[in-house]
Amino acid sequence: MSSDPTKTEAWHALAAHADEMRQAHLRDLFSADAERGTRLAAQAADLYVDYSKNRVTDETIRLLLALAMERGLAERTTAMFAGEHINTSEDRAVLHTALRLPRDASLVVDGQDVVADVHAVLDKMAAFANRVRSGQWHGHTGRPITTVVNIGIGGSDLGPVMAYEALRAYLDTDIRCRFVSNIDPTDVYEKTRDLDPATTLFVIVSKTFTTLETLTNAAEARRWLLDGLAASGASDDGGASGAAVDGASAAVDDGAVAKHFVAVSTNAEKVKAFGIDTENMFGFWDWVGGRYSYDSAVGLSLMLAIGPERFTEMLAGFHAMDEHFRTAPLDRNVPALLGLLNVWYDNFLGAQTHAVLPYSQYLHRFPAYLQQLTMESNGKSVRADGTEVRYQTGEIYWGEPGTNGQHAFYQLIHQGTKLIPADFIGFCAPNHEIGDMHDLFMSNFFAQTAALAFGRTADEVAADGTPADVVAHKVMPGNHPTTSILAPKLTPATLGQLVALYEHIVFTEGTIWGIDSFDQWGVELGKTMAKQLAPLLTRADGAQPPIGQPDQDSSTTELITRYRAAARGH
Ligand code: F6P
């Protein structure tokens, strides 16, 4: 098989078919087929997914499925679930699906019993979470933990914070979480300034334990904790925490750190070097990508908040979607179908972006979470074999919860010039029953998807008595594609299903495009350059850049010069 999807028969056929479909309107597709709204829909675990309001016909779907077959989607899916090293540029297995295998499943990869490893960590997390939640685990002064501060970035932040926000209705103790990610000092300052060190637990999450943002924030958190405890008389090092002066105060520091810091990482050595006892470390494995990791120990803060049972329900939700993806026939396989639809819009109808519009305020961080999942995974311009792609990959994901988005950017989706496929995610039952508010809320969901699809013609607008010179402004062209994802209720299980759905959509697209969706080399250069530039910003001697950087460009040099001058002026 060529690594280039454009060489397949199905790709050629889709390109020809797209010429016809550019003229098709959803109004006509629906009026020609009374069953369309029920036929172009499928069930995946608890999710009912209606893709009938997409710009497709049965022929489009047939050709997309043919493309999936020509690209070996089924075989590659089997390879992923079996732990083959499909992350070729890093020579790693891709096994986030193993994180949610039930205890009695079996999977041996590279000679290792993966299921046993996963459940050993889950058990350790549960034991720890139960101790913290019950108040059995207490801080250095003997008081129970009331606030968990998760420090991590990227996959070590976005998943935990998204899920914590999504599952707020399931918080069942007084423990609350906060999330520090940005190296902007305001982040750690704002998240800690009103906290009591005596009742605060820091969970430092970093797969590599080398990430500058996380280690810098963790070091600041350590200083804040030890100084705070010392100031309140809880520690006797007189605030000299950053540089413990004798053995006694160092021991006090270590004791306090042991009570208030735990780590989640794959890198025990670095955790130890930072000063966290590896007894208080929760591990995971190099076969879990950062953006695929919040259902591993990376979700420890979430487990502390909602408890091990709810966390287990969430894992079962993930697993239900995994099983659907692994076993459902392609023409009923929801992640595969949605991934193929994305390919259709990106590569054949010219879409650049994809909106995600959750009709749940609890899912307000879901679009941000999906941005890393989708864009870090599929923002690639070479294929897995290193050859250059000459077609679009990796659409730009964005969105906001409805109905806020309606009053902000929906205008452009309704009447603008861009093609923006959109996923509407809604729930039949609310997490909080307040009068008929939820019905009112969901009527917006249904109204928007219908308005986007069918619009309003000039005749319809004129028939309302609209003045002739205003008619054109009120015409709603319609034909804007949407997919409706309807779940019974936002629960840990349905959240797991939703996340796994998108994970497998990403995988499907990456497979069609022939790219490695599991590496992220593109983020490395900026990190390296920031480390090189940092001394130019922090040097006290006033030396002007470039320093040891003969090829520093004139723009960056000028910006840094101005920054230094202004910063010193404060
Ligand atoms: O910079 C990108 C990245 O490597 C992400 O892939 C990852 O989720 C994030 O940084 C954080 O990495 P770590 O968990 O190793 O600190």
PDB file of C-alpha atoms and ligand atoms in Angstrom, residues 152-158 205-215 264-266 284 289-293 298 372 376 519-520 523-524 527, ligand 1:
ATOM      1  CA  GLY A 152       1.006  20.210  34.808  1.00  0.00           C
ATOM      2  CA  ILE A 153       0.634  21.462  31.256  1.00  0.00           C
ATOM      3  CA  GLY A 154      -0.664  20.149  27.932  1.00  0.00           C
ATOM      4  CA  GLY A 155      -1.955  16.640  28.416  1.00  0.00           C
ATOM      5  CA  SER A 156      -0.990  16.811  32.076  1.00  0.00           C
ATOM      6  CA  ASP A 157      -3.453  19.665  32.568  1.00  0.00           C
ATOM      7  CA  LEU A 158      -6.089  19.864  29.846  1.00  0.00           C
ATOM      8  CA  VAL A 205       1.931  15.840  36.792  1.00  0.00           C
ATOM      9  CA  SER A 206       4.489  15.482  34.051  1.00  0.00           C
ATOM     10  CA  LYS A 207       5.055  12.486  31.857  1.00  0.00           C
ATOM     11  CA  THR A 208       8.694  13.422  31.309  1.00  0.00           C
ATOM     12  CA  PHE A 209       9.222  15.442  34.494  1.00  0.00           C
ATOM     13  CA  THR A 210      11.413  17.754  32.445  1.00  0.00           C
ATOM     14  CA  THR A 211       8.803  20.271  31.312  1.00  0.00           C
ATOM     15  CA  LEU A 212      10.006  23.777  32.135  1.00  0.00           C
ATOM     16  CA  GLU A 213       6.581  25.201  32.990  1.00  0.00           C
ATOM     17  CA  THR A 214       5.675  22.386  35.337  1.00  0.00           C
ATOM     18  CA  LEU A 215       9.007  22.173  37.134  1.00  0.00           C
ATOM     19  CA  VAL A 264       2.507  11.533  38.477  1.00  0.00           C
ATOM     20  CA  SER A 265       5.155  10.644  35.946  1.00  0.00           C
ATOM     21  CA  THR A 266       6.901   7.995  33.892  1.00  0.00           C
ATOM     22  CA  PHE A 284       2.327   5.411  33.780  1.00  0.00           C
ATOM     23  CA  GLY A 289       0.673   9.856  24.908  1.00  0.00           C
ATOM     24  CA  GLY A 290       0.256  13.015  27.019  1.00  0.00           C
ATOM     25  CA  ARG A 291      -2.950  14.027  25.250  1.00  0.00           C
ATOM     26  CA  TYR A 292      -4.340  10.512  25.670  1.00  0.00           C
ATOM     27  CA  SER A 293      -3.482  10.241  29.340  1.00  0.00           C
ATOM     28  CA  VAL A 298      -2.652  11.716  35.200  1.00  0.00           C
ATOM     29  CA  GLN A 372      -4.611  19.379  21.952  1.00  0.00           C
ATOM     30  CA  GLU A 376      -1.197  18.020  18.380  1.00  0.00           C
ATOM     31  CA  ASP A 519       4.299  12.131  18.122  1.00  0.00           C
ATOM     32  CA  GLN A 520       4.586  15.919  18.542  1.00  0.00           C
ATOM     33  CA  VAL A 523       6.500  21.682  19.733  1.00  0.00           C
ATOM     34  CA  GLU A 524      10.174  21.025  20.460  1.00  0.00           C
ATOM     35  CA  LYS A 527      10.909  25.010  23.756  1.00  0.00           C
TER      36      LYS A 527
HETATM   37  O1  F6P B   1       4.916  20.319  24.575  1.00  0.00           O
HETATM   38  C1  F6P B   1       4.006  19.329  24.268  1.00  0.00           C
HETATM   39  C2  F6P B   1       3.955  18.269  25.316  1.00  0.00           C
HETATM   40  O2  F6P B   1       5.003  17.388  25.150  1.00  0.00           O
HETATM   41  C3  F6P B   1       2.618  17.568  25.269  1.00  0.00           C
HETATM   42  O3  F6P B   1       2.571  16.565  24.331  1.00  0.00           O
HETATM   43  C4  F6P B   1       2.473  17.113  26.670  1.00  0.00           C
HETATM   44  O4  F6P B   1       1.148  16.780  26.958  1.00  0.00           O
HETATM   45  C5  F6P B   1       2.971  18.333  27.409  1.00  0.00           C
HETATM   46  O5  F6P B   1       4.036  18.796  26.625  1.00  0.00           O
HETATM   47  C6  F6P B   1       3.401  18.101  28.829  1.00  0.00           C
HETATM   48  O6  F6P B   1       4.425  17.149  28.893  1.00  0.00           O
HETATM   49  P1  F6P B   1       4.806  16.462  30.255  1.00  0.00           P
HETATM   50  O7  F6P B   1       3.609  15.711  30.743  1.00  0.00           O
HETATM   51  O8  F6P B   1       5.959  15.577  29.941  1.00  0.00           O
HETATM   52  O9  F6P B   1       5.183  17.541  31.234  1.00  0.00           O
END
